[in-house]
Amino acid sequence: MLAATVLTLALLGNVHACSKGTSHKAGIVCRITKPSLLVLNQETAKVIQTAFQRASYPNITGEKAMMLLGQVKYGLHNIQISHLSIASSRVELVEAKSIDVSIQNVSVVFKGTLKYGYTTAWGLGIDQSIDFEIDSAIDLQINTQLTCDSGRVRTDAPDCYLSFHKLLLHLQGEREPGWIKQLFTNFISFTLKLVLKGQICKEINVISNIMADFVQTRAASILSDGDIGVDISLTGDPIITASYLESHHKAVLETWGFNTNQEIFREVVGGFLSQAQVTVHCLKMPKISCQNKGVVVNSLVMVKFLFPRPDQQHSVAYTFEEDITTTVQASYSKKKLFLSLLDFQITPKTVSNLTESSSESVQSFLQSMITTVGIPEVMSRLEAVFTALMNSKGLSLFDIINPEIITRDGFLLLQMDFGFPEHLLVDFLQSLS
């Protein structure tokens, strides 16, 4: 369960420093309710099985004095799992503390080789090797804490308990089963319990953090393309209440050399200015902020018109720098992204090669053209491009039900039901093998 929880929680996580305390300045707040955790809990068995199978079980060696035989040396070697099944599991959220997972009736059969040796009263050395199986029934209790480390989700399970209901030693090909079982069963059972507890709890914690890194890397890939990405670092430790699990993220757009798609603007303007060459450059990185009215995008762009002279050998350039502020609302339905324009403002900054009256006329024309034709066309294309991009990143594989994207001052609230991201679990388990 803890790893499955991280699988969803870490879909929002990258790299940056975390702040401590209960107050978090965030761009995205991710809340996973308890019913959602119960959905994730259905897949717990696969992760726990992987933990048991990945755990390395060291050889167990020792000596024990036995009447008539003296010191008997023994060793359990090549301990492996031959069978594993899990009956059930449940999860509880402990306020401001941990995610408590109880896994009942884990049936495990271990196999390996038992080697033992002793010296007889006549000085004869006896060395034997016997295959063995250990049939066990185990309950597992894991209390997991979630923290923020350099902007990433980290898990720690300081409380991890294994309770053995059954631990039976079976020897194959044995010639002296009676005294061997009498010698080894109790002592080896006690030692094996300690070894299993240490190795399995360690492996569960390791897998949880491997999964966090795996999903956060996948999330970073989903939310980036080329020179554009989103810093969705955690701003603090995840918050645990009795009814939900919540995390806070930055959600800051980052660009590295933003390049505008010139073809869109050429086609938009071409219908009005068939003889003009038009180029558009973004002069600084767009700023994106969340407000109650929607997602506000602010950018400074330069628009350059190049008109040919009658002699066709020279051209006249007119350049505008515009501060553009756009307010949009995003929604997601039927595996498609939709953008709605709520508000649009264009503020002139500088103009070159135009008189004042001509500048006002061109500005009016430019604003009308962008508002009535340019923005709707650009948004329509962005919807298609972003939907295709998200699908290429695997978002369409998620079963997202009734999603809502609600903007608030300073953060974005996402509400949805969802099916377990089975494809991510399959990819993750395959990456471990």
Short mmCIF file of C-alpha atoms in Angstrom, two decimals:
data_model
loop_
_atom_site.label_atom_id
_atom_site.label_comp_id
_atom_site.label_asym_id
_atom_site.label_seq_id
_atom_site.Cartn_x
_atom_site.Cartn_y
_atom_site.Cartn_z
CA MET A 1 0.00 0.00 0.00
CA LEU A 2 2.74 2.48 0.91
CA ALA A 3 4.45 1.98 -2.43
CA ALA A 4 1.14 2.15 -4.26
CA THR A 5 0.35 5.41 -2.46
CA VAL A 6 3.70 6.83 -3.50
CA LEU A 7 2.88 5.76 -7.03
CA THR A 8 0.07 8.31 -7.15
CA LEU A 9 1.43 10.94 -4.78
CA ALA A 10 4.75 11.11 -6.57
CA LEU A 11 3.08 11.88 -9.89
CA LEU A 12 3.62 15.41 -8.63
CA GLY A 13 7.26 15.74 -7.64
CA ASN A 14 10.60 16.96 -9.02
CA VAL A 15 13.71 18.48 -7.46
CA HIS A 16 14.08 21.56 -5.22
CA ALA A 17 14.30 22.44 -1.54
CA CYS A 18 11.45 21.76 0.91
CA SER A 19 10.16 24.09 3.54
CA LYS A 20 9.17 22.90 7.00
CA GLY A 21 5.95 23.63 8.85
CA THR A 22 2.27 23.49 8.00
CA SER A 23 2.08 26.56 5.76
CA HIS A 24 2.98 25.84 2.14
CA LYS A 25 3.06 28.29 -0.74
CA ALA A 26 2.05 26.13 -3.67
CA GLY A 27 0.81 26.17 -7.24
CA ILE A 28 -0.80 22.72 -7.07
CA VAL A 29 -2.39 20.97 -4.11
CA CYS A 30 -2.85 17.23 -4.56
CA ARG A 31 -5.32 15.55 -2.20
CA ILE A 32 -5.87 11.79 -2.23
CA THR A 33 -8.93 10.83 -0.21
CA LYS A 34 -9.21 7.62 1.78
CA PRO A 35 -11.56 5.99 -0.79
CA SER A 36 -8.84 6.60 -3.39
CA LEU A 37 -6.27 4.98 -1.12
CA LEU A 38 -8.54 1.94 -0.87
CA VAL A 39 -8.45 1.71 -4.67
CA LEU A 40 -4.65 1.76 -4.56
CA ASN A 41 -4.68 -0.81 -1.78
CA GLN A 42 -6.14 -3.38 -4.16
CA GLU A 43 -2.76 -3.63 -5.85
CA THR A 44 -0.71 -3.93 -2.68
CA ALA A 45 -0.15 -7.67 -3.08
CA LYS A 46 1.92 -7.25 -6.26
CA VAL A 47 4.30 -4.80 -4.61
CA ILE A 48 4.67 -6.87 -1.44
CA GLN A 49 5.30 -10.00 -3.50
CA THR A 50 8.04 -8.17 -5.33
CA ALA A 51 9.58 -7.09 -2.03
CA PHE A 52 9.69 -10.70 -0.78
CA GLN A 53 11.14 -11.95 -4.06
CA ARG A 54 13.73 -9.18 -4.39
CA ALA A 55 14.98 -9.45 -0.82
CA SER A 56 18.35 -11.18 -0.48
CA TYR A 57 18.38 -13.83 2.21
CA PRO A 58 21.87 -14.41 3.59
CA ASN A 59 23.22 -17.80 4.55
CA ILE A 60 22.54 -18.73 8.17
CA THR A 61 25.44 -20.51 9.90
CA GLY A 62 26.30 -21.48 13.46
CA GLU A 63 27.22 -24.16 15.97
CA LYS A 64 25.24 -25.96 18.66
CA ALA A 65 26.30 -28.47 21.27
CA MET A 66 24.34 -31.73 21.28
CA MET A 67 24.59 -34.67 23.62
CA LEU A 68 26.56 -37.57 22.19
CA LEU A 69 27.47 -35.61 19.05
CA GLY A 70 29.40 -32.72 20.58
CA GLN A 71 29.57 -29.49 18.56
CA VAL A 72 27.42 -29.59 15.45
CA LYS A 73 28.15 -27.02 12.77
CA TYR A 74 25.33 -26.11 10.42
CA GLY A 75 24.44 -23.73 7.61
CA LEU A 76 21.34 -22.84 5.58
CA HIS A 77 22.43 -21.85 2.09
CA ASN A 78 20.81 -20.55 -1.12
CA ILE A 79 17.57 -19.51 0.59
CA GLN A 80 14.95 -18.65 -2.05
CA ILE A 81 11.17 -18.31 -2.32
CA SER A 82 9.39 -21.11 -4.18
CA HIS A 83 5.80 -20.02 -3.45
CA LEU A 84 4.11 -16.81 -2.26
CA SER A 85 0.49 -15.71 -1.84
CA ILE A 86 -1.25 -12.89 0.05
CA ALA A 87 -4.79 -13.19 1.42
CA SER A 88 -5.76 -9.57 2.19
CA SER A 89 -4.61 -6.13 3.25
CA ARG A 90 -6.08 -2.96 4.73
CA VAL A 91 -4.95 0.64 5.20
CA GLU A 92 -5.51 3.30 7.84
CA LEU A 93 -4.45 6.96 7.92
CA VAL A 94 -3.08 8.08 11.27
CA GLU A 95 -3.50 11.84 11.77
CA ALA A 96 -0.25 13.80 11.32
CA LYS A 97 1.79 10.62 11.59
CA SER A 98 1.73 7.73 9.14
CA ILE A 99 0.00 5.44 6.68
CA ASP A 100 -0.56 2.14 8.48
CA VAL A 101 -0.82 -0.96 6.33
CA SER A 102 -1.80 -4.39 7.63
CA ILE A 103 -1.23 -7.42 5.40
CA GLN A 104 -2.79 -10.65 6.57
CA ASN A 105 -1.86 -14.25 5.95
CA VAL A 106 1.15 -14.04 3.67
CA SER A 107 1.87 -17.67 2.78
CA VAL A 108 5.53 -18.17 1.88
CA VAL A 109 7.50 -21.32 1.14
CA PHE A 110 11.27 -20.94 1.31
CA LYS A 111 13.68 -23.51 -0.07
CA GLY A 112 17.42 -24.03 0.16
CA THR A 113 20.13 -26.39 1.29
CA LEU A 114 20.96 -27.42 4.86
CA LYS A 115 24.58 -28.39 5.45
CA TYR A 116 25.73 -29.76 8.79
CA GLY A 117 28.74 -31.60 10.17
CA TYR A 118 30.09 -33.10 13.39
CA THR A 119 32.82 -35.43 14.61
CA THR A 120 31.85 -38.82 16.07
CA ALA A 121 33.24 -40.26 19.28
CA TRP A 122 35.54 -42.39 17.13
CA GLY A 123 37.00 -39.30 15.49
CA LEU A 124 35.12 -39.75 12.24
CA GLY A 125 34.05 -36.51 10.57
CA ILE A 126 30.48 -36.50 9.23
CA ASP A 127 29.32 -33.89 6.67
CA GLN A 128 25.83 -33.93 5.18
CA SER A 129 23.87 -31.80 2.72
CA ILE A 130 20.05 -31.92 2.62
CA ASP A 131 17.54 -29.86 0.65
CA PHE A 132 14.92 -28.20 2.80
CA GLU A 133 11.65 -26.27 2.62
CA ILE A 134 10.27 -23.88 5.23
CA ASP A 135 6.50 -23.44 5.17
CA SER A 136 5.46 -20.15 6.81
CA ALA A 137 2.38 -18.00 7.42
CA ILE A 138 3.07 -14.36 8.20
CA ASP A 139 1.16 -11.16 9.06
CA LEU A 140 2.89 -7.92 8.16
CA GLN A 141 2.34 -4.48 9.75
CA ILE A 142 3.99 -1.43 8.17
CA ASN A 143 3.63 2.11 9.51
CA THR A 144 4.99 4.45 6.85
CA GLN A 145 5.95 8.09 7.18
CA LEU A 146 6.11 10.38 4.13
CA THR A 147 8.59 13.25 4.00
CA CYS A 148 9.97 15.77 1.53
CA ASP A 149 13.63 15.51 0.59
CA SER A 150 14.94 18.06 -1.93
CA GLY A 151 11.46 18.42 -3.41
CA ARG A 152 10.81 14.68 -3.73
CA VAL A 153 8.60 12.24 -1.85
CA ARG A 154 10.53 9.99 0.50
CA THR A 155 9.19 7.07 2.54
CA ASP A 156 10.41 5.67 5.81
CA ALA A 157 8.98 2.72 7.72
CA PRO A 158 10.47 2.86 11.23
CA ASP A 159 7.72 0.51 12.44
CA CYS A 160 7.73 -2.75 10.48
CA TYR A 161 6.58 -5.95 12.16
CA LEU A 162 6.35 -9.56 11.03
CA SER A 163 4.24 -12.01 13.02
CA PHE A 164 4.74 -15.70 12.25
CA HIS A 165 1.73 -17.96 12.69
CA LYS A 166 3.53 -20.93 11.20
CA LEU A 167 7.15 -21.83 10.50
CA LEU A 168 7.73 -25.51 9.69
CA LEU A 169 11.00 -27.08 8.55
CA HIS A 170 10.75 -29.94 6.03
CA LEU A 171 13.81 -31.95 5.05
CA GLN A 172 14.11 -33.94 1.82
CA GLY A 173 16.27 -37.02 1.32
CA GLU A 174 16.98 -37.24 5.02
CA ARG A 175 18.31 -40.38 6.66
CA GLU A 176 18.16 -39.13 10.21
CA PRO A 177 15.11 -36.86 10.31
CA GLY A 178 14.32 -37.20 13.98
CA TRP A 179 17.37 -35.75 15.68
CA ILE A 180 18.07 -33.27 12.88
CA LYS A 181 14.64 -31.69 13.21
CA GLN A 182 14.92 -31.72 16.97
CA LEU A 183 18.25 -29.92 16.73
CA PHE A 184 17.48 -27.37 14.07
CA THR A 185 13.78 -26.55 14.03
CA ASN A 186 13.50 -24.32 17.10
CA PHE A 187 16.90 -22.70 16.85
CA ILE A 188 16.80 -22.11 13.09
CA SER A 189 13.22 -20.88 13.29
CA PHE A 190 14.20 -18.16 15.76
CA THR A 191 17.21 -17.10 13.68
CA LEU A 192 15.24 -17.20 10.43
CA LYS A 193 12.53 -14.96 11.86
CA LEU A 194 15.10 -12.28 12.65
CA VAL A 195 16.68 -12.56 9.21
CA LEU A 196 13.37 -12.43 7.36
CA LYS A 197 12.12 -9.43 9.32
CA GLY A 198 15.27 -7.43 8.68
CA GLN A 199 15.52 -8.25 4.98
CA ILE A 200 11.84 -7.90 4.06
CA CYS A 201 11.28 -4.62 5.94
CA LYS A 202 14.47 -3.24 4.39
CA GLU A 203 13.40 -4.29 0.90
CA ILE A 204 9.90 -2.80 1.25
CA ASN A 205 11.43 0.54 2.20
CA VAL A 206 13.91 0.34 -0.69
CA ILE A 207 11.20 -0.51 -3.22
CA SER A 208 8.99 2.33 -1.97
CA ASN A 209 11.70 4.89 -2.62
CA ILE A 210 12.68 3.29 -5.94
CA MET A 211 9.03 3.58 -6.94
CA ALA A 212 8.94 7.23 -5.86
CA ASP A 213 11.97 8.00 -8.03
CA PHE A 214 10.55 5.96 -10.92
CA VAL A 215 7.19 7.76 -10.92
CA GLN A 216 8.66 11.21 -10.32
CA THR A 217 10.96 10.73 -13.29
CA ARG A 218 7.94 9.64 -15.34
CA ALA A 219 5.96 12.65 -14.09
CA ALA A 220 8.79 15.00 -15.06
CA SER A 221 8.75 13.46 -18.53
CA ILE A 222 4.97 13.86 -18.84
CA LEU A 223 5.18 17.53 -17.85
CA SER A 224 8.05 18.48 -20.13
CA ASP A 225 8.71 18.65 -23.83
CA GLY A 226 11.87 19.96 -25.40
CA ASP A 227 12.72 23.31 -23.84
CA ILE A 228 9.53 23.59 -21.79
CA GLY A 229 8.91 21.97 -18.42
CA VAL A 230 7.06 22.46 -15.14
CA ASP A 231 8.78 22.64 -11.75
CA ILE A 232 6.33 20.71 -9.58
CA SER A 233 8.61 20.25 -6.58
CA LEU A 234 7.10 19.51 -3.20
CA THR A 235 7.08 22.60 -1.00
CA GLY A 236 6.92 20.61 2.23
CA ASP A 237 6.19 17.24 3.81
CA PRO A 238 2.96 15.56 2.67
CA ILE A 239 0.06 16.14 5.07
CA ILE A 240 -1.70 13.09 6.54
CA THR A 241 -5.16 13.32 8.13
CA ALA A 242 -7.65 10.62 9.07
CA SER A 243 -9.57 11.14 5.81
CA TYR A 244 -7.06 12.22 3.17
CA LEU A 245 -3.43 12.55 2.14
CA GLU A 246 -2.34 15.92 0.72
CA SER A 247 0.78 17.30 -0.96
CA HIS A 248 1.72 20.81 -2.10
CA HIS A 249 3.71 21.56 -5.25
CA LYS A 250 5.25 24.61 -6.90
CA ALA A 251 3.85 24.24 -10.45
CA VAL A 252 6.10 26.91 -11.98
CA LEU A 253 6.54 26.90 -15.76
CA GLU A 254 10.16 26.82 -16.84
CA THR A 255 11.40 27.40 -20.40
CA TRP A 256 14.87 27.24 -21.89
CA GLY A 257 14.98 29.27 -25.09
CA PHE A 258 11.24 29.43 -25.84
CA ASN A 259 10.59 29.26 -29.59
CA THR A 260 7.30 30.48 -31.03
CA ASN A 261 5.68 28.47 -33.80
CA GLN A 262 5.99 30.99 -36.61
CA GLU A 263 3.74 29.08 -39.03
CA ILE A 264 0.65 29.70 -36.89
CA PHE A 265 1.15 33.47 -36.97
CA ARG A 266 2.01 33.54 -40.67
CA GLU A 267 -1.18 31.69 -41.51
CA VAL A 268 -3.31 33.85 -39.19
CA VAL A 269 -1.97 37.13 -40.52
CA GLY A 270 -1.68 35.97 -44.13
CA GLY A 271 -5.41 36.31 -44.75
CA PHE A 272 -5.25 40.01 -43.86
CA LEU A 273 -1.79 40.99 -45.04
CA SER A 274 -1.06 38.79 -48.00
CA GLN A 275 2.11 40.69 -49.00
CA ALA A 276 3.61 40.97 -45.53
CA GLN A 277 6.18 38.77 -43.88
CA VAL A 278 5.46 38.37 -40.18
CA THR A 279 7.70 37.12 -37.39
CA VAL A 280 6.90 36.84 -33.68
CA HIS A 281 9.47 36.50 -30.89
CA CYS A 282 8.93 35.91 -27.19
CA LEU A 283 11.29 38.38 -25.47
CA LYS A 284 11.14 36.77 -22.04
CA MET A 285 9.84 33.58 -20.41
CA PRO A 286 6.04 33.55 -19.99
CA LYS A 287 4.86 33.95 -16.40
CA ILE A 288 1.98 31.71 -15.34
CA SER A 289 -0.02 32.31 -12.18
CA CYS A 290 -3.18 30.83 -10.69
CA GLN A 291 -5.95 33.22 -9.71
CA ASN A 292 -9.62 32.83 -8.85
CA LYS A 293 -10.54 34.03 -12.31
CA GLY A 294 -8.39 31.43 -14.07
CA VAL A 295 -4.85 30.71 -15.19
CA VAL A 296 -3.15 33.98 -16.15
CA VAL A 297 -0.34 33.92 -18.73
CA ASN A 298 1.76 37.05 -19.18
CA SER A 299 4.45 37.45 -21.85
CA LEU A 300 6.30 40.18 -23.72
CA VAL A 301 6.41 39.58 -27.47
CA MET A 302 7.81 41.41 -30.48
CA VAL A 303 5.81 41.39 -33.72
CA LYS A 304 7.65 42.42 -36.90
CA PHE A 305 5.88 43.19 -40.20
CA LEU A 306 8.00 43.35 -43.33
CA PHE A 307 6.21 45.05 -46.30
CA PRO A 308 7.80 45.03 -49.78
CA ARG A 309 8.23 48.38 -51.59
CA PRO A 310 6.83 48.79 -55.07
CA ASP A 311 10.29 48.25 -56.59
CA GLN A 312 10.31 44.77 -54.94
CA GLN A 313 13.96 45.27 -53.99
CA HIS A 314 13.57 46.83 -50.59
CA SER A 315 11.19 46.36 -47.71
CA VAL A 316 9.86 48.51 -44.90
CA ALA A 317 9.85 46.95 -41.40
CA TYR A 318 7.38 47.87 -38.69
CA THR A 319 8.10 46.50 -35.22
CA PHE A 320 5.83 46.30 -32.19
CA GLU A 321 6.60 45.17 -28.67
CA GLU A 322 3.45 44.10 -26.87
CA ASP A 323 2.79 43.04 -23.28
CA ILE A 324 0.13 40.32 -23.61
CA THR A 325 -1.92 38.99 -20.70
CA THR A 326 -4.26 36.07 -21.33
CA THR A 327 -6.61 34.41 -18.84
CA VAL A 328 -7.72 30.89 -19.69
CA GLN A 329 -9.57 28.02 -18.06
CA ALA A 330 -8.46 24.45 -18.73
CA SER A 331 -10.63 21.33 -18.61
CA TYR A 332 -10.09 17.66 -19.43
CA SER A 333 -12.78 15.39 -20.81
CA LYS A 334 -12.83 12.16 -22.83
CA LYS A 335 -9.01 12.10 -22.79
CA LYS A 336 -8.79 15.55 -24.43
CA LEU A 337 -7.63 18.94 -23.14
CA PHE A 338 -9.88 21.96 -23.68
CA LEU A 339 -8.90 25.63 -23.27
CA SER A 340 -11.43 28.44 -22.82
CA LEU A 341 -10.44 32.11 -23.23
CA LEU A 342 -11.79 34.18 -20.33
CA ASP A 343 -9.93 37.47 -20.81
CA PHE A 344 -7.32 39.00 -23.10
CA GLN A 345 -5.37 42.26 -22.78
CA ILE A 346 -2.69 43.70 -25.03
CA THR A 347 -0.58 46.67 -23.92
CA PRO A 348 1.76 48.43 -26.41
CA LYS A 349 5.34 48.93 -25.24
CA THR A 350 7.36 50.24 -28.17
CA VAL A 351 6.68 50.95 -31.85
CA SER A 352 9.15 51.67 -34.63
CA ASN A 353 8.82 53.26 -38.11
CA LEU A 354 5.23 54.47 -37.63
CA THR A 355 3.67 57.86 -37.03
CA GLU A 356 1.45 58.26 -33.98
CA SER A 357 -1.79 58.11 -35.97
CA SER A 358 -0.59 55.15 -38.02
CA SER A 359 0.56 53.41 -34.86
CA GLU A 360 -2.88 53.71 -33.25
CA SER A 361 -4.54 52.42 -36.41
CA VAL A 362 -2.20 49.44 -36.72
CA GLN A 363 -2.46 48.74 -32.99
CA SER A 364 -6.24 48.66 -33.24
CA PHE A 365 -6.08 46.35 -36.23
CA LEU A 366 -3.50 44.11 -34.54
CA GLN A 367 -5.54 43.79 -31.35
CA SER A 368 -8.74 43.04 -33.28
CA MET A 369 -6.99 40.45 -35.42
CA ILE A 370 -5.36 38.71 -32.45
CA THR A 371 -8.55 38.70 -30.37
CA THR A 372 -11.00 37.52 -33.04
CA VAL A 373 -8.77 35.24 -35.11
CA GLY A 374 -5.34 34.72 -33.63
CA ILE A 375 -6.11 33.61 -30.07
CA PRO A 376 -8.96 31.20 -30.99
CA GLU A 377 -6.79 29.65 -33.72
CA VAL A 378 -3.78 29.35 -31.46
CA MET A 379 -5.86 27.87 -28.62
CA SER A 380 -7.49 25.37 -30.97
CA ARG A 381 -4.10 24.22 -32.17
CA LEU A 382 -2.68 24.13 -28.66
CA GLU A 383 -5.55 21.92 -27.53
CA ALA A 384 -4.70 19.41 -30.25
CA VAL A 385 -0.96 19.68 -29.72
CA PHE A 386 -1.12 19.36 -25.92
CA THR A 387 -3.61 16.48 -26.11
CA ALA A 388 -1.34 14.63 -28.53
CA LEU A 389 1.65 15.42 -26.34
CA MET A 390 -0.04 14.15 -23.17
CA ASN A 391 -1.18 11.01 -24.95
CA SER A 392 2.36 10.42 -26.19
CA LYS A 393 3.47 10.61 -22.54
CA GLY A 394 0.91 7.95 -21.56
CA LEU A 395 -1.75 10.11 -19.89
CA SER A 396 -4.45 8.49 -22.01
CA LEU A 397 -3.65 5.19 -20.28
CA PHE A 398 -5.00 6.59 -17.00
CA ASP A 399 -8.67 6.02 -16.25
CA ILE A 400 -9.55 9.58 -15.15
CA ILE A 401 -13.19 10.03 -14.12
CA ASN A 402 -15.07 13.35 -13.72
CA PRO A 403 -11.96 15.55 -13.54
CA GLU A 404 -12.30 19.15 -12.32
CA ILE A 405 -9.62 21.84 -12.62
CA ILE A 406 -10.42 24.66 -10.19
CA THR A 407 -8.19 27.73 -9.93
CA ARG A 408 -7.70 29.62 -6.70
CA ASP A 409 -5.43 32.51 -5.77
CA GLY A 410 -2.00 30.94 -5.52
CA PHE A 411 -2.89 27.35 -6.28
CA LEU A 412 -4.69 24.96 -8.58
CA LEU A 413 -7.17 22.41 -7.21
CA LEU A 414 -7.58 19.15 -9.13
CA GLN A 415 -10.52 16.90 -8.26
CA MET A 416 -11.16 13.54 -9.89
CA ASP A 417 -11.96 9.89 -9.44
CA PHE A 418 -9.55 7.47 -11.02
CA GLY A 419 -8.76 3.87 -11.70
CA PHE A 420 -5.46 2.42 -10.55
CA PRO A 421 -2.68 3.24 -13.08
CA GLU A 422 -2.04 -0.42 -13.85
CA HIS A 423 0.35 0.36 -16.71
CA LEU A 424 2.68 2.26 -14.36
CA LEU A 425 2.76 -0.63 -11.92
CA VAL A 426 3.54 -3.07 -14.75
CA ASP A 427 6.32 -0.83 -16.06
CA PHE A 428 7.72 -0.41 -12.55
CA LEU A 429 7.71 -4.12 -11.72
CA GLN A 430 9.35 -4.88 -15.05
CA SER A 431 12.07 -2.31 -14.32
CA LEU A 432 12.92 -4.17 -11.10
CA SER A 433 13.40 -7.52 -12.80
#
